[in-house]
Amino acid sequence: MLKVTQLILKLGTVDYYVETFGEGEVLLLLHGFTGDSSTWTSFIPVWSKRFKVITVDIIGHGKTASPNQVPLYGMLEVVKQLKELIEQLKVNKLHLLGYSMGGRLALAYYMAYPETVSSLILESTSPGLESEEERRNRRIQDEELGNDILEYGLKKFVDKWENIPLFASQKNLDDKTKNQIRMQRLSNQEIGLANSLRGMGTGAQASYWQELSQIKVPTMIITGELDHKFFHIAEKMTKMTPLITHISVNNAGHAIHVEKPEIFGTIVMEFLANDLHKKEEEKMTVEWVAVRQYEEVIYEKYNGIAKITINRPHVHNAFTPRTVNELMDAFARARDDSSVGVIILTGAGDKAFCSGGDQKVRGHGGYVGDDEIPRLNVLDLQRLIRVIPKPVIAMVKGYAIGGGHVLHIVCDLTIAADNAVFGQTGPKVGSFDAGYGSGYLARIVGHKKAREIWYLCRQYNAQDALDMGLVNTVVPLDQVEEETIKWCEEILEKSPTALRFLKAAFNADTDGLAGIQQFAGDATLLYYTTDEAKEGRDSFKEKRDPDFGQFPRFP
């Protein structure tokens, strides 16, 4: 016999009815408008064999309370209630499955707490209405519908609701199933349904269309072939990110789980059983897009991340003047690209990040390029990495030696594979770096350790580097790009202006007047965006005295 735990949990000020079944990874099920958790009953015996299934009656539905206060039904308020639910149940990570209204709630929950979600399954769901005019019109309609529920009663509303075009295909269901659906709808309370429309209807919620590209977990949308509206919405959603897939079920309408339960159950279990979709630690495929062709560098982008790769693996990614010029061009493009928020610097292959300057082209006064002029233009590259107003992460696989060691040092962060090797060779080969490679290194690891690194030219493994604070983390080689992307994605969630000033402040501490100049330039750039600065500009152009008295003089 299937074991069920029935709970009444106070979430905020609302008493929620919750049921749990089975053990394992958590699968939370969210029903649609006028429904309750019983809509999932036929699936529980199979799903609970592999998952801990949690069902919940959403506020205003079923056995959960139906308070009079409309704000308690707001989408973001209900999201907070769900967060409290999983905290009380001591759940750290979960799969979310939502139908219609429950799908919109699942999507809103993910946008608020993405770190707690492993995957999303959305049945006949939209991310909301795109324009404010559409939302305003829908709010008016939902308010009128809510008033009708309260004025004319639940039975008249259900009579009308089950005959709307969205549920036309359900007329083909057998009489027993149709009666079960009707009785379940009639078991709700008028005030609960009315307030649900007012608080978390499609018109009341925010639009998440623009946020769909931020989805970082496997997401499946299931629609019925006969539900043309939501089929086209799903197709449009899949274009926002490659992590969203769409499955259409033949001869089904809006409620696939009711009309085609066996097919629906199979689709859900196959999706969850797939290890690529199921496990957070599994490596997801990233489709890097080439941005520009170079001879010795690869420049690619993915979802706001730029990846710049030194592409000379045959010489352990040692750089020439051409390599450095191409790197500077790629970094300059990443700096100017407003869609890029974070940059990865790495080396091709697994053997080396960068082994420094290519000694084969080292001449009398530097490294000689095609123009036969000896240069140390890598110093310009170091400075560019430092001043570019976006975080730069060194993704180190294999050797980061000599000038390559300095390149990872000037990056903001370093994520090392477990095969990474760090060290200096300068005094061995008649070279040294008296700038960032020594002075800034001493700031990172301390003067005694920095002198050891330079004077003895020893090599240090990844764990040694982590212990001395030279890198931020160490991960297995086959996970280093996945981990680096995770760090990038966390950075992309943060304020770009705040990050810009923090980087400038860190640099100002170590770079003297050059660092202060960078900080001052960033401050001027921010000031130019204010109304006060615009007043000064406009008054000059309009040949009038500026009116700075309208702006506050903060203490």
Coordinates of C-alpha atoms in Angstrom, one line a residue, residues 1-554:
M1 CA 0.0 0.0 0.0
L2 CA 1.3 3.4 -0.9
K3 CA 2.5 5.4 2.1
V4 CA 1.4 9.0 2.3
T5 CA 2.3 11.7 4.8
Q6 CA -0.4 14.4 5.1
L7 CA 0.7 17.8 6.5
I8 CA -0.8 21.1 7.4
L9 CA 2.1 23.6 7.2
K10 CA 1.8 27.3 8.1
L11 CA 3.6 29.1 5.3
G12 CA 3.8 32.8 6.3
T13 CA 0.3 33.3 7.6
V14 CA -1.4 30.7 5.4
D15 CA -2.2 27.1 6.3
Y16 CA -1.2 24.8 3.4
Y17 CA -2.2 21.3 2.8
V18 CA 0.7 19.1 1.7
E19 CA 1.2 15.4 0.9
T20 CA 4.5 13.6 0.5
F21 CA 5.2 10.1 -1.0
G22 CA 8.3 8.0 -1.4
E23 CA 12.0 8.8 -1.0
G24 CA 14.8 10.1 -3.2
E25 CA 15.2 13.3 -5.2
V26 CA 12.3 15.7 -4.7
L27 CA 9.6 16.2 -7.4
L28 CA 7.2 19.0 -6.5
L29 CA 3.9 19.0 -8.3
L30 CA 1.8 22.2 -8.8
H31 CA -1.7 22.0 -10.1
G32 CA -3.7 24.5 -12.3
F33 CA -6.4 27.0 -11.6
T34 CA -9.5 25.4 -10.1
G35 CA -7.5 22.2 -9.4
D36 CA -5.9 20.7 -6.4
S37 CA -3.3 18.0 -5.6
S38 CA -5.7 15.2 -6.4
T39 CA -5.1 15.9 -10.1
W40 CA -1.8 14.0 -9.8
T41 CA -3.2 10.9 -7.9
S42 CA -2.9 8.5 -10.8
F43 CA 0.8 9.3 -11.3
I44 CA 2.0 9.0 -7.7
P45 CA 2.3 5.2 -7.5
V46 CA 4.9 5.1 -10.3
W47 CA 6.7 8.4 -9.7
S48 CA 7.1 7.8 -6.0
K49 CA 9.1 4.6 -6.7
R50 CA 12.0 6.8 -7.9
F51 CA 11.3 10.2 -6.3
K52 CA 10.1 11.8 -3.2
V53 CA 6.9 13.3 -4.6
I54 CA 5.4 16.4 -2.9
T55 CA 2.0 17.6 -3.8
V56 CA 0.5 20.9 -2.5
D57 CA -2.8 22.6 -2.7
I58 CA -2.0 26.1 -3.8
I59 CA -3.5 29.0 -1.8
G60 CA -7.2 29.4 -2.5
H61 CA -7.5 25.8 -3.7
G62 CA -8.4 22.4 -2.2
K63 CA -7.7 22.0 1.5
T64 CA -5.3 25.0 1.7
A65 CA -6.7 28.1 3.3
S66 CA -8.6 30.8 1.2
P67 CA -7.9 34.0 3.0
N68 CA -9.7 37.2 2.2
Q69 CA -6.6 39.3 1.7
V70 CA -5.7 39.5 -2.0
P71 CA -2.0 40.4 -1.5
L72 CA -1.5 36.9 0.0
Y73 CA -2.3 35.5 -3.5
G74 CA 0.3 37.6 -5.4
M75 CA 2.6 35.5 -7.5
L76 CA 5.8 36.6 -5.7
E77 CA 4.1 36.1 -2.3
V78 CA 3.1 32.6 -3.3
V79 CA 6.7 32.0 -4.5
K80 CA 7.9 32.9 -1.0
Q81 CA 5.3 30.5 0.5
L82 CA 6.7 27.7 -1.6
K83 CA 10.2 28.6 -0.6
E84 CA 9.2 28.3 3.1
L85 CA 7.5 25.0 2.3
I86 CA 10.8 23.4 1.0
E87 CA 12.7 24.9 3.9
Q88 CA 10.4 23.4 6.4
L89 CA 10.6 20.0 4.6
K90 CA 14.5 20.4 4.6
V91 CA 14.7 20.2 0.8
N92 CA 17.8 21.6 -0.8
K93 CA 17.2 20.8 -4.5
L94 CA 14.1 19.8 -6.4
H95 CA 12.5 19.1 -9.7
L96 CA 9.5 21.3 -10.4
L97 CA 6.4 20.2 -12.5
G98 CA 3.6 22.6 -13.0
Y99 CA 0.4 22.6 -15.0
S100 CA -1.0 25.9 -16.5
M101 CA -1.2 28.2 -13.5
G102 CA 1.1 25.8 -11.6
G103 CA 3.6 26.1 -14.5
R104 CA 3.6 29.8 -14.2
L105 CA 4.2 29.5 -10.5
A106 CA 7.0 27.0 -11.1
L107 CA 8.7 29.4 -13.6
A108 CA 8.3 32.3 -11.2
Y109 CA 9.8 30.2 -8.4
Y110 CA 12.8 29.3 -10.5
M111 CA 13.4 32.9 -11.4
A112 CA 13.5 33.8 -7.7
Y113 CA 15.4 30.7 -6.4
P114 CA 17.3 29.1 -9.4
E115 CA 19.9 27.5 -7.1
T116 CA 17.3 25.2 -5.6
V117 CA 15.9 23.8 -8.9
S118 CA 17.4 20.9 -10.8
S119 CA 14.9 20.9 -13.7
L120 CA 11.6 22.3 -14.9
I121 CA 8.6 20.5 -16.5
L122 CA 6.0 23.0 -17.7
E123 CA 2.6 21.7 -19.0
S124 CA 0.6 24.1 -21.1
T125 CA 2.3 27.1 -19.5
S126 CA 3.2 30.6 -20.6
P127 CA 5.8 33.1 -19.1
G128 CA 3.0 35.7 -18.9
L129 CA 1.7 38.4 -21.2
E130 CA 4.4 40.4 -22.9
S131 CA 2.9 43.9 -22.9
E132 CA 1.5 46.0 -20.1
E133 CA -1.6 46.7 -22.2
E134 CA -2.3 42.9 -22.5
R135 CA -1.8 42.5 -18.7
R136 CA -4.1 45.5 -17.9
N137 CA -6.8 44.1 -20.1
R138 CA -6.5 40.6 -18.6
R139 CA -6.6 42.1 -15.1
I140 CA -9.9 43.7 -16.0
Q141 CA -11.3 40.4 -17.3
D142 CA -10.1 38.5 -14.3
E143 CA -11.6 41.0 -11.9
E144 CA -14.9 40.7 -13.6
L145 CA -14.7 36.9 -13.5
G146 CA -13.8 37.0 -9.9
N147 CA -16.8 39.2 -9.1
D148 CA -19.0 36.8 -11.0
I149 CA -17.8 33.9 -8.9
L150 CA -18.7 35.7 -5.7
E151 CA -22.0 37.1 -7.0
Y152 CA -23.4 34.0 -8.8
G153 CA -21.7 31.2 -7.0
L154 CA -19.3 28.3 -7.7
K155 CA -21.7 26.1 -9.6
K156 CA -22.5 28.7 -12.2
F157 CA -18.9 29.5 -12.6
V158 CA -17.9 25.9 -13.1
D159 CA -20.6 25.4 -15.7
K160 CA -19.1 28.3 -17.6
W161 CA -15.5 27.3 -17.0
E162 CA -15.7 23.8 -18.3
N163 CA -17.3 25.0 -21.5
I164 CA -14.6 27.5 -22.5
P165 CA -12.7 26.7 -25.8
L166 CA -9.5 25.9 -23.9
F167 CA -11.1 22.7 -22.5
A168 CA -13.1 21.7 -25.6
S169 CA -11.1 18.5 -26.0
Q170 CA -12.1 17.3 -22.5
K171 CA -15.6 16.7 -23.8
N172 CA -14.3 13.5 -25.3
L173 CA -13.3 12.1 -21.9
D174 CA -15.4 9.3 -20.3
D175 CA -18.2 10.4 -18.0
K176 CA -16.4 9.1 -14.9
T177 CA -13.4 11.3 -15.5
K178 CA -15.4 14.3 -16.4
N179 CA -17.5 14.0 -13.2
Q180 CA -14.3 13.6 -11.1
I181 CA -12.9 16.9 -12.6
R182 CA -16.2 18.7 -12.1
M183 CA -16.6 17.5 -8.4
Q184 CA -13.0 18.5 -7.7
R185 CA -13.6 22.0 -9.2
L186 CA -16.8 22.4 -7.1
S187 CA -14.9 21.5 -3.9
N188 CA -13.1 24.8 -4.0
Q189 CA -14.2 28.0 -2.3
E190 CA -15.5 31.1 -4.2
I191 CA -13.3 33.5 -2.3
G192 CA -10.2 31.4 -3.0
L193 CA -10.7 31.2 -6.7
A194 CA -11.7 34.8 -7.0
N195 CA -8.7 36.0 -5.2
S196 CA -6.4 33.6 -7.0
L197 CA -7.5 35.3 -10.3
R198 CA -6.9 38.7 -8.8
G199 CA -3.5 37.9 -7.2
M200 CA -1.8 35.4 -9.5
G201 CA -3.7 35.5 -12.8
T202 CA -1.9 36.0 -16.0
G203 CA -2.6 39.7 -15.9
A204 CA -1.5 40.2 -12.3
Q205 CA 1.9 38.4 -12.7
A206 CA 5.0 39.9 -14.2
S207 CA 6.1 38.8 -17.7
Y208 CA 9.1 36.4 -17.7
W209 CA 9.7 36.4 -21.5
Q210 CA 12.9 38.4 -21.3
E211 CA 14.2 36.3 -18.4
L212 CA 13.8 32.9 -20.2
S213 CA 17.3 33.3 -21.5
Q214 CA 18.5 33.1 -17.9
I215 CA 17.3 29.5 -17.5
K216 CA 20.3 27.3 -16.7
V217 CA 18.6 24.0 -16.0
P218 CA 17.0 21.5 -18.4
T219 CA 13.4 22.6 -19.1
M220 CA 10.7 20.7 -20.9
I221 CA 7.4 22.2 -22.1
I222 CA 4.6 19.7 -22.8
T223 CA 1.6 20.9 -24.9
G224 CA -1.3 19.2 -26.6
E225 CA -1.6 19.2 -30.4
L226 CA -5.1 20.6 -30.2
D227 CA -4.2 23.5 -27.9
H228 CA -2.9 25.8 -30.7
K229 CA -2.4 28.8 -28.4
F230 CA -0.1 27.1 -26.0
F231 CA 1.6 25.1 -28.7
H232 CA 2.8 28.4 -30.4
I233 CA 3.7 29.9 -27.0
A234 CA 5.9 26.8 -26.3
E235 CA 7.6 27.1 -29.7
K236 CA 8.4 30.7 -29.1
M237 CA 9.8 29.8 -25.6
T238 CA 12.2 27.2 -27.1
K239 CA 13.9 30.0 -29.2
M240 CA 14.9 31.8 -26.0
T241 CA 17.5 29.2 -24.8
P242 CA 18.7 25.8 -26.0
L243 CA 17.9 24.3 -22.6
I244 CA 14.2 24.5 -23.3
T245 CA 12.7 21.6 -25.3
H246 CA 9.1 21.2 -26.4
I247 CA 7.1 18.1 -26.8
S248 CA 3.6 18.1 -28.4
V249 CA 1.2 15.3 -27.7
N250 CA -1.1 14.1 -30.5
N251 CA -4.9 14.3 -30.0
A252 CA -4.6 16.2 -26.7
G253 CA -5.7 19.6 -25.6
H254 CA -4.7 21.8 -22.7
A255 CA -4.6 19.2 -19.9
I256 CA -2.4 16.5 -21.3
H257 CA -2.1 14.8 -17.9
V258 CA -5.9 14.3 -17.8
E259 CA -6.5 13.5 -21.5
K260 CA -3.5 11.3 -22.2
P261 CA -2.2 10.3 -18.7
E262 CA -0.2 7.3 -19.8
I263 CA 1.7 9.3 -22.5
F264 CA 2.2 12.2 -20.1
G265 CA 3.5 10.0 -17.3
T266 CA 6.0 8.3 -19.7
I267 CA 7.3 11.7 -21.0
V268 CA 7.9 13.0 -17.5
M269 CA 9.7 9.9 -16.3
E270 CA 11.9 9.6 -19.4
F271 CA 12.8 13.3 -19.0
L272 CA 13.7 12.8 -15.3
A273 CA 15.4 9.5 -15.8
N274 CA 17.9 10.9 -18.3
D275 CA 21.1 11.5 -16.4
L276 CA 22.0 14.5 -18.5
H277 CA 18.8 16.2 -17.3
K278 CA 18.7 14.7 -13.9
K279 CA 22.0 15.4 -12.2
E280 CA 23.3 18.9 -11.5
E281 CA 26.9 17.8 -11.5
E282 CA 26.6 16.3 -15.0
K283 CA 28.3 18.4 -17.7
M284 CA 25.9 20.3 -19.9
T285 CA 26.8 20.9 -23.5
V286 CA 27.7 24.5 -24.1
E287 CA 27.5 25.7 -27.7
W288 CA 30.2 28.3 -28.0
V289 CA 29.7 30.7 -31.0
A290 CA 32.8 31.8 -32.8
V291 CA 33.0 35.6 -32.9
R292 CA 36.1 36.4 -34.9
Q293 CA 38.8 34.4 -36.8
Y294 CA 42.4 34.8 -35.7
E295 CA 45.5 32.8 -36.5
E296 CA 46.7 32.1 -32.9
V297 CA 43.7 32.9 -30.8
I298 CA 40.1 31.7 -30.6
Y299 CA 37.4 34.1 -29.6
E300 CA 33.9 32.7 -28.7
K301 CA 30.8 33.7 -26.8
Y302 CA 28.0 32.0 -24.9
N303 CA 25.1 33.7 -23.0
G304 CA 27.0 36.8 -21.9
I305 CA 30.3 35.0 -21.5
A306 CA 33.3 35.6 -23.7
K307 CA 36.0 32.9 -24.0
I308 CA 39.4 33.8 -25.3
T309 CA 41.7 30.9 -26.0
I310 CA 45.4 30.9 -26.8
N311 CA 45.5 28.4 -29.7
R312 CA 49.1 27.2 -29.9
P313 CA 48.9 23.9 -28.1
H314 CA 51.9 22.5 -30.1
V315 CA 54.2 24.8 -28.1
H316 CA 52.3 24.7 -24.8
N317 CA 50.4 27.8 -25.8
A318 CA 53.5 30.0 -25.7
F319 CA 52.8 33.4 -27.1
T320 CA 54.4 35.4 -29.9
P321 CA 53.9 39.1 -30.7
R322 CA 51.1 38.0 -33.1
T323 CA 49.4 36.0 -30.3
V324 CA 49.5 39.0 -28.0
N325 CA 48.2 41.4 -30.6
E326 CA 45.3 39.0 -31.3
L327 CA 44.6 38.6 -27.6
M328 CA 44.5 42.4 -27.2
D329 CA 42.1 42.7 -30.1
A330 CA 39.8 40.0 -28.7
F331 CA 39.8 41.5 -25.2
A332 CA 39.1 45.0 -26.6
R333 CA 36.1 43.6 -28.5
A334 CA 34.9 41.8 -25.4
R335 CA 35.3 45.1 -23.4
D336 CA 33.2 47.0 -26.0
D337 CA 30.5 44.3 -26.4
S338 CA 27.7 45.3 -24.0
S339 CA 26.3 41.8 -24.2
V340 CA 29.4 40.4 -22.5
G341 CA 29.6 40.5 -18.7
V342 CA 32.5 38.2 -17.9
I343 CA 35.5 36.9 -19.8
I344 CA 37.4 33.6 -19.6
L345 CA 41.0 33.4 -20.6
T346 CA 42.4 29.9 -21.3
G347 CA 44.7 27.8 -23.4
A348 CA 43.9 25.2 -26.1
G349 CA 44.1 21.6 -25.0
D350 CA 44.6 20.1 -21.6
K351 CA 48.4 20.3 -21.4
A352 CA 49.0 24.0 -20.9
F353 CA 47.2 27.3 -20.1
C354 CA 50.3 29.2 -21.3
S355 CA 54.0 28.6 -21.0
G356 CA 55.0 32.3 -21.5
G357 CA 56.8 33.8 -24.4
D358 CA 57.9 31.6 -27.3
Q359 CA 61.7 31.5 -26.8
K360 CA 62.1 30.6 -30.5
V361 CA 61.2 34.2 -31.4
R362 CA 62.9 35.9 -28.5
G363 CA 65.4 38.5 -29.9
H364 CA 67.9 41.0 -28.7
G365 CA 65.3 43.4 -27.2
G366 CA 62.2 41.3 -26.9
Y367 CA 60.0 38.9 -28.9
V368 CA 60.2 39.5 -32.6
G369 CA 57.1 39.4 -34.8
D370 CA 56.5 39.6 -38.5
D371 CA 57.6 43.2 -38.6
E372 CA 61.0 42.1 -37.2
I373 CA 60.7 44.6 -34.3
P374 CA 61.5 43.1 -30.9
R375 CA 58.7 43.8 -28.4
L376 CA 57.4 43.1 -25.0
N377 CA 53.8 43.8 -25.9
V378 CA 52.5 41.3 -23.4
L379 CA 52.9 44.1 -20.9
D380 CA 50.1 46.0 -22.7
L381 CA 48.0 42.8 -22.6
Q382 CA 48.5 42.5 -18.8
R383 CA 47.4 46.1 -18.4
L384 CA 44.4 45.6 -20.6
I385 CA 43.3 42.6 -18.5
R386 CA 43.6 44.6 -15.4
V387 CA 41.7 47.7 -16.6
I388 CA 38.9 46.0 -18.6
P389 CA 35.8 46.8 -16.5
K390 CA 34.6 43.2 -16.5
P391 CA 35.8 40.3 -14.4
V392 CA 38.3 38.1 -16.2
I393 CA 38.7 34.5 -15.1
A394 CA 41.7 32.4 -15.9
M395 CA 40.7 28.8 -16.6
V396 CA 43.9 26.9 -16.1
K397 CA 44.6 23.4 -17.4
G398 CA 48.1 22.1 -17.3
Y399 CA 51.1 24.5 -17.2
A400 CA 50.8 28.1 -16.2
I401 CA 54.5 28.9 -16.3
G402 CA 56.7 32.0 -16.8
G403 CA 54.8 34.7 -18.7
G404 CA 51.8 32.4 -18.6
H405 CA 51.9 32.4 -14.8
V406 CA 51.8 36.2 -14.9
L407 CA 48.8 36.2 -17.2
H408 CA 46.8 34.1 -14.7
I409 CA 47.9 36.4 -11.9
V410 CA 46.6 39.5 -13.5
C411 CA 43.2 37.9 -14.1
D412 CA 40.6 38.6 -11.4
L413 CA 40.0 35.0 -10.6
T414 CA 41.7 31.6 -11.3
I415 CA 39.9 28.3 -11.6
A416 CA 42.4 25.5 -11.8
A417 CA 42.0 21.9 -13.1
D418 CA 43.6 19.3 -10.9
N419 CA 46.4 18.8 -13.5
A420 CA 47.4 22.5 -13.3
V421 CA 51.1 23.4 -12.6
F422 CA 52.2 26.8 -11.6
G423 CA 55.7 28.4 -11.4
Q424 CA 58.3 30.8 -12.7
T425 CA 61.3 30.1 -15.0
G426 CA 62.6 33.6 -15.5
P427 CA 65.9 33.5 -13.7
K428 CA 66.6 30.1 -15.4
V429 CA 66.3 31.5 -18.9
G430 CA 67.7 35.0 -18.3
S431 CA 64.4 36.8 -17.8
F432 CA 62.2 38.3 -15.1
D433 CA 59.0 40.3 -14.6
A434 CA 59.5 43.2 -12.2
G435 CA 55.9 44.4 -12.5
Y436 CA 52.7 42.4 -11.8
G437 CA 54.5 39.1 -12.0
S438 CA 56.5 39.9 -8.9
G439 CA 55.0 42.9 -7.1
Y440 CA 51.3 41.9 -7.4
L441 CA 52.3 38.2 -6.8
A442 CA 53.7 39.3 -3.5
R443 CA 50.3 40.9 -2.6
I444 CA 48.6 37.6 -3.3
V445 CA 50.9 35.1 -1.7
G446 CA 53.0 37.2 0.6
H447 CA 56.6 38.4 0.0
K448 CA 58.4 35.3 1.4
K449 CA 56.4 32.9 -0.9
A450 CA 56.7 35.2 -3.9
R451 CA 60.5 35.4 -3.5
E452 CA 60.6 31.6 -3.2
I453 CA 58.7 31.3 -6.4
W454 CA 61.0 33.6 -8.3
Y455 CA 64.4 32.7 -6.7
L456 CA 64.0 29.0 -6.8
C457 CA 61.9 28.5 -9.9
R458 CA 60.1 25.5 -8.5
Q459 CA 56.8 24.2 -9.8
Y460 CA 53.7 23.9 -7.7
N461 CA 50.7 21.7 -8.2
A462 CA 47.1 22.8 -8.1
Q463 CA 46.6 22.0 -4.4
D464 CA 49.8 23.9 -3.5
A465 CA 48.5 26.9 -5.4
L466 CA 45.2 26.7 -3.7
D467 CA 46.8 26.5 -0.2
M468 CA 48.9 29.6 -0.9
G469 CA 45.9 31.6 -2.2
L470 CA 47.2 31.7 -5.8
V471 CA 44.0 30.2 -7.2
N472 CA 40.3 30.3 -6.1
T473 CA 39.4 26.7 -6.5
V474 CA 40.5 23.4 -7.9
V475 CA 38.3 20.9 -9.8
P476 CA 38.8 17.7 -11.8
L477 CA 40.1 18.4 -15.3
D478 CA 36.9 17.1 -17.0
Q479 CA 34.8 19.6 -14.9
V480 CA 36.9 22.7 -15.1
E481 CA 35.0 24.4 -17.9
E482 CA 31.6 23.5 -16.4
E483 CA 32.7 25.0 -13.1
T484 CA 34.1 28.1 -14.7
I485 CA 30.8 28.6 -16.5
K486 CA 29.0 28.3 -13.2
W487 CA 31.2 31.0 -11.7
C488 CA 30.6 33.2 -14.8
E489 CA 26.8 32.7 -14.5
E490 CA 26.9 33.7 -10.9
I491 CA 28.8 36.8 -11.8
L492 CA 26.4 37.7 -14.5
E493 CA 23.6 37.8 -11.9
K494 CA 25.4 40.7 -10.1
S495 CA 25.2 44.4 -10.8
P496 CA 27.7 45.3 -13.6
T497 CA 28.2 48.8 -12.3
A498 CA 29.0 47.5 -8.8
L499 CA 31.5 45.0 -10.3
R500 CA 33.1 47.7 -12.4
F501 CA 33.8 49.9 -9.4
L502 CA 34.9 47.0 -7.2
K503 CA 37.5 46.0 -9.8
A504 CA 38.7 49.6 -10.1
A505 CA 38.9 49.8 -6.3
F506 CA 41.0 46.6 -6.1
N507 CA 43.3 47.9 -8.8
A508 CA 43.6 51.3 -7.2
D509 CA 45.0 49.7 -4.1
T510 CA 47.9 48.1 -6.1
D511 CA 48.4 50.2 -9.2
G512 CA 49.2 53.7 -7.8
L513 CA 48.1 56.7 -9.9
A514 CA 47.3 54.4 -12.8
G515 CA 44.8 52.6 -10.7
I516 CA 43.3 55.8 -9.3
Q517 CA 43.0 57.1 -12.9
Q518 CA 41.0 54.0 -13.8
F519 CA 38.8 54.4 -10.8
A520 CA 38.3 58.1 -11.6
G521 CA 37.4 57.3 -15.2
D522 CA 34.8 54.9 -14.1
A523 CA 33.4 57.5 -11.7
T524 CA 33.2 60.1 -14.5
L525 CA 31.4 57.6 -16.7
L526 CA 28.8 56.9 -14.1
Y527 CA 28.4 60.7 -13.4
Y528 CA 27.8 61.3 -17.1
T529 CA 24.6 59.2 -16.7
T530 CA 23.1 61.5 -14.1
D531 CA 20.6 64.3 -14.6
E532 CA 23.1 66.7 -12.9
A533 CA 25.8 66.0 -15.5
K534 CA 23.2 66.3 -18.3
E535 CA 22.2 69.7 -17.0
G536 CA 25.8 70.9 -17.3
R537 CA 26.1 69.6 -20.8
D538 CA 22.7 70.9 -22.0
S539 CA 23.2 74.4 -20.5
F540 CA 26.5 74.7 -22.4
K541 CA 24.9 73.6 -25.7
E542 CA 21.9 75.9 -25.1
K543 CA 24.1 78.9 -24.1
R544 CA 22.5 79.4 -20.7
D545 CA 23.5 79.3 -17.1
P546 CA 23.3 75.8 -15.5
D547 CA 20.7 75.2 -12.8
F548 CA 22.6 73.0 -10.4
G549 CA 20.4 74.2 -7.5
Q550 CA 17.8 71.6 -8.4
F551 CA 20.1 68.8 -7.3
P552 CA 20.5 67.7 -3.7
R553 CA 23.8 68.2 -1.8
F554 CA 24.0 65.0 0.1

